[in-house]
Structures are given as structure tokens and as C-alpha cells.
Amino acid sequence: MTTHPETAIILGSGLGKLVDEITDKQEISYTDIPNFPVSTVEGHSGKLIFGKLGDKDIMAMQGRFHYYEGYDMKQVTFPVRVMHELGIKNLFVSNAAGGTSPDFEIGDLMIITDHINAFPEHPLRGKNLYGDRFPDMSEAYDSKLIAMAKEIAKDKGIKLQEGVYLGTSGPTFETPAEYRMFARWGGDAIGMSTVPEVIVAHHAKMRVFGVSVITDLGVDGKIVEVSHKEVQEAADNAQPYMTEIMRELIARI
Ligand code: HPA
């Protein structure tokens, strides 16, 4: 069976269930793809998965690369370049993030309307392989997909927040002072991924849709000690709703 997906998904930690719904799977281990970084995530090596979600051809990254793992930004975003070469036109991304808005609660879904790049290295630094040297970023997250997602959430009675995702290197979670600073900068959700991938996807003219799951709060008076385990548990509880919105959105495009 051959597939020619135009849609790809990259799912955050604790948010991988959508990948389990892919049928007619063909899997390619990262170790079999020339120049692909090798995943450091929990023992099992990452893979690209090709198959069907509903009646749509789709590809998914099982295991994404984070800057805090030690990869440089070229490595972090290499899979998105591969997606572009394979003809991907739509990219769906998700992540777990700390919320700075006083309106947010743990477990909320936040549609990403825009982002702030607070990583110390830019993924487009260096030789420009395709696209503009100085890319426009006035609408990195597709407004039509955002509008459709809001409609879907309303139909299904799913609570949805929206806001700006700020991506920073990690691996430390934020201090209260850093949360205050990022909130003043305009970040509503703070995390350690997504921004580099979205920059490279937008540079390659893909339509991008992103969702953050708010797994902990960086709001004065509500900041408590947080661990990766708690982040994953909160992500796991919210993931059926995120999965439903993504699945329905992919079916409609
Ligand atoms: N910062 C704060 N909280 C988080 C993060 C982060 O990077 N990721 C998940 N929860």
C-alpha cells in the first residue's frame, strides 16, 4: 500500500493516543533514515508512522526531538524538513505547557494563536535551503484551522482556551520570577518544544495548527512544586479531548 499524506502530526509527551488510532500502519525507525537524529526518549527508538486516520492519509512522528536533550536546532527540526520533502502541507502539533493566565486551570486545552521564540538558537540560522531568507511570521498558526477547531469544540462541548505559546530551552521548569517575566512578555503557556518545528513548517509554507495542554500553573499564588510525572498525568487526563478535536479537524480539512 502506498500513502501520500499531506497531513502530519507531532504529539507532545503524554499526548500520543491519536497515533494509536492510525490504521494500515507502515513504520520506519529513525535509525533507518539517513541523517535522522536518534531519539533519547525512554529506551524505545522513535519512528515515523504512515497510515490512515479515518479516510485521510497521514504521517506521524512517534518521538520528537527537544533542544534540552542536546540536539541543535537543525536536528530538532530535521523531521519537519523531511515532511516538507515528502509533500506535507498541514502540520498538527501538541505539547504540555505551564499556564500563566489567571483564567487557566490544569487540564485546559489552549489553541495556540501565536508564539514567542525564547530559544537561544534559531532553527533558520545559516544557509537558507528554501523559502524566504527573512520569513514573514504574521500568521504562523492558520486562522481558518483555529476557527474550525473552535467550532468543533463548541459542537462537542469541549472547553477551549486560546493564547500565545512561549517556547524556551528547558530542561528546568520556570522559577516564579521567570513565569512573571514570560507572562509580561505575553506568553500564556510556557513549554520546551513546538516553536522550532512551527518556524520551519511555516517557512516551508505548511498550514499549522497547535494545541497546548495546560499541565501546571505559573500563576502567582498557584505555583506548586512540579515534576515530569505530574505533567504527564495531567496531559494524559486531557488527551481524550485534544485527540477528539485533532481527529475531527483532520477529517474536515
Ligand atoms: N514549563 C512549565 N510547565 C510545563 C512545561 C514547561 O516547559 N512543560 C509542561 N509543563
PDB file of C-alpha atoms and ligand atoms in Angstrom:
ATOM      1  CA  MET A   1       0.000   0.000   0.000  1.00  0.00           C
ATOM      2  CA  THR A   2       1.319   3.425  -0.761  1.00  0.00           C
ATOM      3  CA  THR A   3       0.277   6.537   1.094  1.00  0.00           C
ATOM      4  CA  HIS A   4       0.743  10.138   0.051  1.00  0.00           C
ATOM      5  CA  PRO A   5      -0.058  12.091   3.186  1.00  0.00           C
ATOM      6  CA  GLU A   6      -0.486  15.831   3.082  1.00  0.00           C
ATOM      7  CA  THR A   7      -1.000  15.979   6.842  1.00  0.00           C
ATOM      8  CA  ALA A   8       1.488  15.241   9.607  1.00  0.00           C
ATOM      9  CA  ILE A   9       1.186  15.179  13.383  1.00  0.00           C
ATOM     10  CA  ILE A  10       3.770  15.706  16.108  1.00  0.00           C
ATOM     11  CA  LEU A  11       2.346  14.956  19.546  1.00  0.00           C
ATOM     12  CA  GLY A  12       3.674  16.057  22.915  1.00  0.00           C
ATOM     13  CA  SER A  13       4.630  13.871  25.859  1.00  0.00           C
ATOM     14  CA  GLY A  14       1.605  12.107  27.301  1.00  0.00           C
ATOM     15  CA  LEU A  15      -0.432  13.108  24.233  1.00  0.00           C
ATOM     16  CA  GLY A  16       0.316  10.254  21.826  1.00  0.00           C
ATOM     17  CA  LYS A  17      -3.069   8.468  21.777  1.00  0.00           C
ATOM     18  CA  LEU A  18      -4.025   9.877  18.377  1.00  0.00           C
ATOM     19  CA  VAL A  19      -1.182   7.862  16.893  1.00  0.00           C
ATOM     20  CA  ASP A  20      -2.833   4.662  18.203  1.00  0.00           C
ATOM     21  CA  GLU A  21      -5.851   5.425  16.011  1.00  0.00           C
ATOM     22  CA  ILE A  22      -3.812   5.265  12.803  1.00  0.00           C
ATOM     23  CA  THR A  23      -4.682   2.179  10.742  1.00  0.00           C
ATOM     24  CA  ASP A  24      -2.870   0.399   7.883  1.00  0.00           C
ATOM     25  CA  LYS A  25       0.377   1.397   9.527  1.00  0.00           C
ATOM     26  CA  GLN A  26       3.794   1.374   7.945  1.00  0.00           C
ATOM     27  CA  GLU A  27       6.556   2.282  10.346  1.00  0.00           C
ATOM     28  CA  ILE A  28      10.081   3.464   9.652  1.00  0.00           C
ATOM     29  CA  SER A  29      12.518   3.572  12.533  1.00  0.00           C
ATOM     30  CA  TYR A  30      14.515   6.796  12.842  1.00  0.00           C
ATOM     31  CA  THR A  31      17.650   4.668  12.882  1.00  0.00           C
ATOM     32  CA  ASP A  32      16.869   3.593   9.273  1.00  0.00           C
ATOM     33  CA  ILE A  33      16.578   7.179   7.955  1.00  0.00           C
ATOM     34  CA  PRO A  34      19.868   8.779   6.846  1.00  0.00           C
ATOM     35  CA  ASN A  35      20.851  11.804   8.985  1.00  0.00           C
ATOM     36  CA  PHE A  36      17.822  11.469  11.274  1.00  0.00           C
ATOM     37  CA  PRO A  37      18.640  12.215  14.920  1.00  0.00           C
ATOM     38  CA  VAL A  38      18.223   9.226  17.211  1.00  0.00           C
ATOM     39  CA  SER A  39      15.663   9.538  20.000  1.00  0.00           C
ATOM     40  CA  THR A  40      16.867   9.568  23.604  1.00  0.00           C
ATOM     41  CA  VAL A  41      13.317   9.058  24.885  1.00  0.00           C
ATOM     42  CA  GLU A  42      12.744   6.248  27.391  1.00  0.00           C
ATOM     43  CA  GLY A  43      14.630   3.431  25.756  1.00  0.00           C
ATOM     44  CA  HIS A  44      12.429   2.868  22.705  1.00  0.00           C
ATOM     45  CA  SER A  45      13.684   4.327  19.458  1.00  0.00           C
ATOM     46  CA  GLY A  46      11.440   6.769  17.631  1.00  0.00           C
ATOM     47  CA  LYS A  47       9.744   6.149  14.321  1.00  0.00           C
ATOM     48  CA  LEU A  48       7.798   7.732  11.525  1.00  0.00           C
ATOM     49  CA  ILE A  49       4.377   6.188  11.076  1.00  0.00           C
ATOM     50  CA  PHE A  50       2.455   6.293   7.800  1.00  0.00           C
ATOM     51  CA  GLY A  51      -1.147   5.186   7.542  1.00  0.00           C
ATOM     52  CA  LYS A  52      -4.747   6.296   7.679  1.00  0.00           C
ATOM     53  CA  LEU A  53      -6.660   8.384  10.186  1.00  0.00           C
ATOM     54  CA  GLY A  54     -10.290   7.916   9.179  1.00  0.00           C
ATOM     55  CA  ASP A  55     -10.037   8.056   5.389  1.00  0.00           C
ATOM     56  CA  LYS A  56      -7.100  10.523   5.360  1.00  0.00           C
ATOM     57  CA  ASP A  57      -3.540   9.535   4.612  1.00  0.00           C
ATOM     58  CA  ILE A  58      -1.410  10.718   7.467  1.00  0.00           C
ATOM     59  CA  MET A  59       2.099  10.608   8.830  1.00  0.00           C
ATOM     60  CA  ALA A  60       3.081  10.909  12.474  1.00  0.00           C
ATOM     61  CA  MET A  61       6.291  11.359  14.396  1.00  0.00           C
ATOM     62  CA  GLN A  62       6.446   8.959  17.313  1.00  0.00           C
ATOM     63  CA  GLY A  63       9.075  10.653  19.472  1.00  0.00           C
ATOM     64  CA  ARG A  64      10.023  14.280  18.887  1.00  0.00           C
ATOM     65  CA  PHE A  65      13.388  15.919  19.499  1.00  0.00           C
ATOM     66  CA  HIS A  66      13.875  18.585  22.138  1.00  0.00           C
ATOM     67  CA  TYR A  67      16.621  21.175  22.378  1.00  0.00           C
ATOM     68  CA  TYR A  68      17.187  20.272  26.065  1.00  0.00           C
ATOM     69  CA  GLU A  69      18.194  16.765  25.031  1.00  0.00           C
ATOM     70  CA  GLY A  70      21.328  18.240  23.476  1.00  0.00           C
ATOM     71  CA  TYR A  71      20.296  18.386  19.810  1.00  0.00           C
ATOM     72  CA  ASP A  72      20.963  21.578  17.921  1.00  0.00           C
ATOM     73  CA  MET A  73      18.062  23.306  16.192  1.00  0.00           C
ATOM     74  CA  LYS A  74      18.925  21.771  12.804  1.00  0.00           C
ATOM     75  CA  GLN A  75      18.484  18.335  14.361  1.00  0.00           C
ATOM     76  CA  VAL A  76      15.336  19.295  16.281  1.00  0.00           C
ATOM     77  CA  THR A  77      13.665  20.460  13.066  1.00  0.00           C
ATOM     78  CA  PHE A  78      15.143  17.947  10.602  1.00  0.00           C
ATOM     79  CA  PRO A  79      11.954  15.821  10.654  1.00  0.00           C
ATOM     80  CA  VAL A  80       9.905  18.834   9.531  1.00  0.00           C
ATOM     81  CA  ARG A  81      12.279  19.277   6.571  1.00  0.00           C
ATOM     82  CA  VAL A  82      11.743  15.605   5.740  1.00  0.00           C
ATOM     83  CA  MET A  83       7.970  16.158   5.950  1.00  0.00           C
ATOM     84  CA  HIS A  84       8.289  19.048   3.519  1.00  0.00           C
ATOM     85  CA  GLU A  85      10.274  16.900   1.071  1.00  0.00           C
ATOM     86  CA  LEU A  86       7.554  14.231   1.329  1.00  0.00           C
ATOM     87  CA  GLY A  87       4.856  16.742   0.358  1.00  0.00           C
ATOM     88  CA  ILE A  88       3.289  17.501   3.738  1.00  0.00           C
ATOM     89  CA  LYS A  89       1.030  20.582   3.577  1.00  0.00           C
ATOM     90  CA  ASN A  90      -0.609  20.564   7.034  1.00  0.00           C
ATOM     91  CA  LEU A  91       1.165  20.166  10.364  1.00  0.00           C
ATOM     92  CA  PHE A  92      -0.652  19.462  13.633  1.00  0.00           C
ATOM     93  CA  VAL A  93       1.374  19.860  16.829  1.00  0.00           C
ATOM     94  CA  SER A  94       0.654  19.492  20.522  1.00  0.00           C
ATOM     95  CA  ASN A  95       2.542  19.946  23.750  1.00  0.00           C
ATOM     96  CA  ALA A  96       2.243  20.060  27.527  1.00  0.00           C
ATOM     97  CA  ALA A  97       2.782  23.516  28.959  1.00  0.00           C
ATOM     98  CA  GLY A  98       2.664  25.618  32.089  1.00  0.00           C
ATOM     99  CA  GLY A  99      -0.136  28.214  32.034  1.00  0.00           C
ATOM    100  CA  THR A 100       0.463  31.799  33.147  1.00  0.00           C
ATOM    101  CA  SER A 101      -3.043  33.135  32.607  1.00  0.00           C
ATOM    102  CA  PRO A 102      -5.111  33.511  35.807  1.00  0.00           C
ATOM    103  CA  ASP A 103      -8.082  32.192  33.783  1.00  0.00           C
ATOM    104  CA  PHE A 104      -6.443  28.824  33.119  1.00  0.00           C
ATOM    105  CA  GLU A 105      -6.990  25.614  35.053  1.00  0.00           C
ATOM    106  CA  ILE A 106      -4.941  22.439  34.982  1.00  0.00           C
ATOM    107  CA  GLY A 107      -6.240  20.204  32.206  1.00  0.00           C
ATOM    108  CA  ASP A 108      -7.376  23.078  29.983  1.00  0.00           C
ATOM    109  CA  LEU A 109      -6.722  22.902  26.251  1.00  0.00           C
ATOM    110  CA  MET A 110      -5.279  26.074  24.729  1.00  0.00           C
ATOM    111  CA  ILE A 111      -5.359  26.638  21.000  1.00  0.00           C
ATOM    112  CA  ILE A 112      -2.091  28.286  20.045  1.00  0.00           C
ATOM    113  CA  THR A 113      -2.899  31.519  18.228  1.00  0.00           C
ATOM    114  CA  ASP A 114       0.711  32.746  18.074  1.00  0.00           C
ATOM    115  CA  HIS A 115       4.089  32.086  19.634  1.00  0.00           C
ATOM    116  CA  ILE A 116       7.158  33.733  21.147  1.00  0.00           C
ATOM    117  CA  ASN A 117      10.527  32.227  20.328  1.00  0.00           C
ATOM    118  CA  ALA A 118      12.617  32.357  23.510  1.00  0.00           C
ATOM    119  CA  PHE A 119      15.083  29.616  22.498  1.00  0.00           C
ATOM    120  CA  PRO A 120      18.759  30.621  22.445  1.00  0.00           C
ATOM    121  CA  GLU A 121      19.295  29.253  18.881  1.00  0.00           C
ATOM    122  CA  HIS A 122      17.202  29.938  15.764  1.00  0.00           C
ATOM    123  CA  PRO A 123      16.312  26.961  13.549  1.00  0.00           C
ATOM    124  CA  LEU A 124      16.670  29.007  10.332  1.00  0.00           C
ATOM    125  CA  ARG A 125      20.098  30.391  11.178  1.00  0.00           C
ATOM    126  CA  GLY A 126      22.609  29.532   8.448  1.00  0.00           C
ATOM    127  CA  LYS A 127      22.245  28.604   4.781  1.00  0.00           C
ATOM    128  CA  ASN A 128      18.724  29.219   3.501  1.00  0.00           C
ATOM    129  CA  LEU A 129      17.706  25.994   1.737  1.00  0.00           C
ATOM    130  CA  TYR A 130      14.228  27.075   0.564  1.00  0.00           C
ATOM    131  CA  GLY A 131      11.645  29.721   1.306  1.00  0.00           C
ATOM    132  CA  ASP A 132      12.369  33.313   2.219  1.00  0.00           C
ATOM    133  CA  ARG A 133      15.590  34.421   3.878  1.00  0.00           C
ATOM    134  CA  PHE A 134      13.528  36.689   6.165  1.00  0.00           C
ATOM    135  CA  PRO A 135      10.256  34.809   6.582  1.00  0.00           C
ATOM    136  CA  ASP A 136       7.023  36.585   7.399  1.00  0.00           C
ATOM    137  CA  MET A 137       5.512  35.367  10.689  1.00  0.00           C
ATOM    138  CA  SER A 138       2.304  37.430  10.749  1.00  0.00           C
ATOM    139  CA  GLU A 139       0.138  34.277  10.762  1.00  0.00           C
ATOM    140  CA  ALA A 140       2.208  31.254  11.734  1.00  0.00           C
ATOM    141  CA  TYR A 141      -0.896  29.451  13.063  1.00  0.00           C
ATOM    142  CA  ASP A 142      -3.606  29.142  10.430  1.00  0.00           C
ATOM    143  CA  SER A 143      -6.636  31.268  11.321  1.00  0.00           C
ATOM    144  CA  LYS A 144      -9.061  29.044   9.366  1.00  0.00           C
ATOM    145  CA  LEU A 145      -7.943  25.941  11.243  1.00  0.00           C
ATOM    146  CA  ILE A 146      -8.277  27.854  14.521  1.00  0.00           C
ATOM    147  CA  ALA A 147     -11.836  28.887  13.615  1.00  0.00           C
ATOM    148  CA  MET A 148     -12.720  25.290  12.653  1.00  0.00           C
ATOM    149  CA  ALA A 149     -11.283  23.949  15.911  1.00  0.00           C
ATOM    150  CA  LYS A 150     -13.389  26.410  17.918  1.00  0.00           C
ATOM    151  CA  GLU A 151     -16.488  25.266  16.045  1.00  0.00           C
ATOM    152  CA  ILE A 152     -15.673  21.619  16.718  1.00  0.00           C
ATOM    153  CA  ALA A 153     -15.068  22.288  20.420  1.00  0.00           C
ATOM    154  CA  LYS A 154     -18.373  24.162  20.666  1.00  0.00           C
ATOM    155  CA  ASP A 155     -20.279  21.332  18.922  1.00  0.00           C
ATOM    156  CA  LYS A 156     -18.747  18.756  21.236  1.00  0.00           C
ATOM    157  CA  GLY A 157     -18.986  20.848  24.419  1.00  0.00           C
ATOM    158  CA  ILE A 158     -15.215  20.853  24.951  1.00  0.00           C
ATOM    159  CA  LYS A 159     -13.796  23.770  26.952  1.00  0.00           C
ATOM    160  CA  LEU A 160     -11.188  25.593  24.928  1.00  0.00           C
ATOM    161  CA  GLN A 161      -8.821  28.411  25.830  1.00  0.00           C
ATOM    162  CA  GLU A 162      -6.683  30.296  23.349  1.00  0.00           C
ATOM    163  CA  GLY A 163      -3.404  32.106  23.705  1.00  0.00           C
ATOM    164  CA  VAL A 164       0.269  32.585  22.956  1.00  0.00           C
ATOM    165  CA  TYR A 165       2.773  29.748  23.442  1.00  0.00           C
ATOM    166  CA  LEU A 166       6.239  30.739  24.558  1.00  0.00           C
ATOM    167  CA  GLY A 167       8.962  28.208  23.805  1.00  0.00           C
ATOM    168  CA  THR A 168      12.096  28.151  25.955  1.00  0.00           C
ATOM    169  CA  SER A 169      15.034  25.758  26.184  1.00  0.00           C
ATOM    170  CA  GLY A 170      14.340  23.919  29.451  1.00  0.00           C
ATOM    171  CA  PRO A 171      15.078  21.493  30.967  1.00  0.00           C
ATOM    172  CA  THR A 172      14.301  23.437  34.136  1.00  0.00           C
ATOM    173  CA  PHE A 173      10.699  24.357  34.743  1.00  0.00           C
ATOM    174  CA  GLU A 174      10.274  28.078  35.380  1.00  0.00           C
ATOM    175  CA  THR A 175      11.052  29.899  38.605  1.00  0.00           C
ATOM    176  CA  PRO A 176       8.198  32.130  39.825  1.00  0.00           C
ATOM    177  CA  ALA A 177      10.212  35.159  38.633  1.00  0.00           C
ATOM    178  CA  GLU A 178      10.665  33.612  35.172  1.00  0.00           C
ATOM    179  CA  TYR A 179       6.940  32.862  34.982  1.00  0.00           C
ATOM    180  CA  ARG A 180       6.200  36.517  35.834  1.00  0.00           C
ATOM    181  CA  MET A 181       8.657  37.703  33.169  1.00  0.00           C
ATOM    182  CA  PHE A 182       7.277  35.376  30.465  1.00  0.00           C
ATOM    183  CA  ALA A 183       3.714  36.391  31.355  1.00  0.00           C
ATOM    184  CA  ARG A 184       4.655  40.073  30.928  1.00  0.00           C
ATOM    185  CA  TRP A 185       6.264  39.251  27.596  1.00  0.00           C
ATOM    186  CA  GLY A 186       2.883  37.907  26.513  1.00  0.00           C
ATOM    187  CA  GLY A 187       3.289  34.160  26.959  1.00  0.00           C
ATOM    188  CA  ASP A 188       0.109  32.410  28.121  1.00  0.00           C
ATOM    189  CA  ALA A 189       1.569  28.898  28.019  1.00  0.00           C
ATOM    190  CA  ILE A 190       5.241  28.091  28.551  1.00  0.00           C
ATOM    191  CA  GLY A 191       6.908  24.974  27.198  1.00  0.00           C
ATOM    192  CA  MET A 192      10.052  23.418  25.751  1.00  0.00           C
ATOM    193  CA  SER A 193       9.059  22.430  22.217  1.00  0.00           C
ATOM    194  CA  THR A 194       6.859  23.320  19.216  1.00  0.00           C
ATOM    195  CA  VAL A 195       8.271  26.770  18.332  1.00  0.00           C
ATOM    196  CA  PRO A 196      11.267  25.489  16.280  1.00  0.00           C
ATOM    197  CA  GLU A 197       9.108  22.956  14.417  1.00  0.00           C
ATOM    198  CA  VAL A 198       6.454  25.556  13.644  1.00  0.00           C
ATOM    199  CA  ILE A 199       9.022  28.075  12.376  1.00  0.00           C
ATOM    200  CA  VAL A 200      10.454  25.546   9.921  1.00  0.00           C
ATOM    201  CA  ALA A 201       6.970  24.365   8.874  1.00  0.00           C
ATOM    202  CA  HIS A 202       5.747  27.912   8.282  1.00  0.00           C
ATOM    203  CA  HIS A 203       8.926  28.737   6.365  1.00  0.00           C
ATOM    204  CA  ALA A 204       8.037  25.775   4.122  1.00  0.00           C
ATOM    205  CA  LYS A 205       4.502  27.198   3.679  1.00  0.00           C
ATOM    206  CA  MET A 206       2.715  24.475   5.639  1.00  0.00           C
ATOM    207  CA  ARG A 207      -0.568  25.247   7.368  1.00  0.00           C
ATOM    208  CA  VAL A 208      -0.026  24.826  11.096  1.00  0.00           C
ATOM    209  CA  PHE A 209      -2.423  24.041  13.925  1.00  0.00           C
ATOM    210  CA  GLY A 210      -1.215  23.756  17.522  1.00  0.00           C
ATOM    211  CA  VAL A 211      -2.693  22.912  20.912  1.00  0.00           C
ATOM    212  CA  SER A 212      -1.165  23.179  24.374  1.00  0.00           C
ATOM    213  CA  VAL A 213      -2.447  21.144  27.278  1.00  0.00           C
ATOM    214  CA  ILE A 214      -2.077  23.145  30.467  1.00  0.00           C
ATOM    215  CA  THR A 215      -0.486  20.683  32.869  1.00  0.00           C
ATOM    216  CA  ASP A 216       0.594  23.070  35.637  1.00  0.00           C
ATOM    217  CA  LEU A 217       0.186  26.711  36.560  1.00  0.00           C
ATOM    218  CA  GLY A 218       2.732  29.529  36.622  1.00  0.00           C
ATOM    219  CA  VAL A 219       0.359  31.986  38.238  1.00  0.00           C
ATOM    220  CA  ASP A 220       1.359  33.882  41.387  1.00  0.00           C
ATOM    221  CA  GLY A 221      -0.189  32.210  44.404  1.00  0.00           C
ATOM    222  CA  LYS A 222      -0.855  28.970  42.487  1.00  0.00           C
ATOM    223  CA  ILE A 223       2.717  27.844  41.830  1.00  0.00           C
ATOM    224  CA  VAL A 224       3.495  24.483  43.404  1.00  0.00           C
ATOM    225  CA  GLU A 225       6.343  22.032  43.030  1.00  0.00           C
ATOM    226  CA  VAL A 226       6.019  20.237  39.687  1.00  0.00           C
ATOM    227  CA  SER A 227       7.542  17.059  38.271  1.00  0.00           C
ATOM    228  CA  HIS A 228       7.590  15.397  34.853  1.00  0.00           C
ATOM    229  CA  LYS A 229       5.321  12.685  36.261  1.00  0.00           C
ATOM    230  CA  GLU A 230       2.615  15.204  37.233  1.00  0.00           C
ATOM    231  CA  VAL A 231       2.908  16.899  33.854  1.00  0.00           C
ATOM    232  CA  GLN A 232       2.387  13.550  32.124  1.00  0.00           C
ATOM    233  CA  GLU A 233      -0.591  12.638  34.326  1.00  0.00           C
ATOM    234  CA  ALA A 234      -2.310  15.970  33.640  1.00  0.00           C
ATOM    235  CA  ALA A 235      -1.593  15.579  29.916  1.00  0.00           C
ATOM    236  CA  ASP A 236      -2.996  12.054  29.967  1.00  0.00           C
ATOM    237  CA  ASN A 237      -6.251  13.228  31.585  1.00  0.00           C
ATOM    238  CA  ALA A 238      -6.758  15.954  28.986  1.00  0.00           C
ATOM    239  CA  GLN A 239      -5.716  13.968  25.977  1.00  0.00           C
ATOM    240  CA  PRO A 240      -9.103  12.438  25.011  1.00  0.00           C
ATOM    241  CA  TYR A 241     -10.412  15.982  24.378  1.00  0.00           C
ATOM    242  CA  MET A 242      -7.334  17.044  22.441  1.00  0.00           C
ATOM    243  CA  THR A 243      -7.457  13.846  20.425  1.00  0.00           C
ATOM    244  CA  GLU A 244     -11.117  14.434  19.558  1.00  0.00           C
ATOM    245  CA  ILE A 245     -10.506  17.965  18.314  1.00  0.00           C
ATOM    246  CA  MET A 246      -7.452  16.970  16.264  1.00  0.00           C
ATOM    247  CA  ARG A 247      -9.176  13.891  14.794  1.00  0.00           C
ATOM    248  CA  GLU A 248     -12.238  15.890  13.755  1.00  0.00           C
ATOM    249  CA  LEU A 249     -10.169  18.755  12.357  1.00  0.00           C
ATOM    250  CA  ILE A 250      -8.069  16.379  10.279  1.00  0.00           C
ATOM    251  CA  ALA A 251     -11.251  14.727   8.978  1.00  0.00           C
ATOM    252  CA  ARG A 252     -12.612  18.113   7.855  1.00  0.00           C
ATOM    253  CA  ILE A 253      -9.576  19.513   6.015  1.00  0.00           C
TER     254      ILE A 253
HETATM  255  N1  HPA B   1       7.281  24.876  31.735  1.00  0.00           N
HETATM  256  C1  HPA B   1       6.374  24.865  32.700  1.00  0.00           C
HETATM  257  N2  HPA B   1       5.457  23.951  32.821  1.00  0.00           N
HETATM  258  C2  HPA B   1       5.432  22.968  31.933  1.00  0.00           C
HETATM  259  C3  HPA B   1       6.352  22.907  30.917  1.00  0.00           C
HETATM  260  C4  HPA B   1       7.337  23.912  30.821  1.00  0.00           C
HETATM  261  O1  HPA B   1       8.193  23.907  29.935  1.00  0.00           O
HETATM  262  N3  HPA B   1       6.060  21.809  30.183  1.00  0.00           N
HETATM  263  C5  HPA B   1       4.991  21.240  30.778  1.00  0.00           C
HETATM  264  N4  HPA B   1       4.608  21.939  31.834  1.00  0.00           N
END
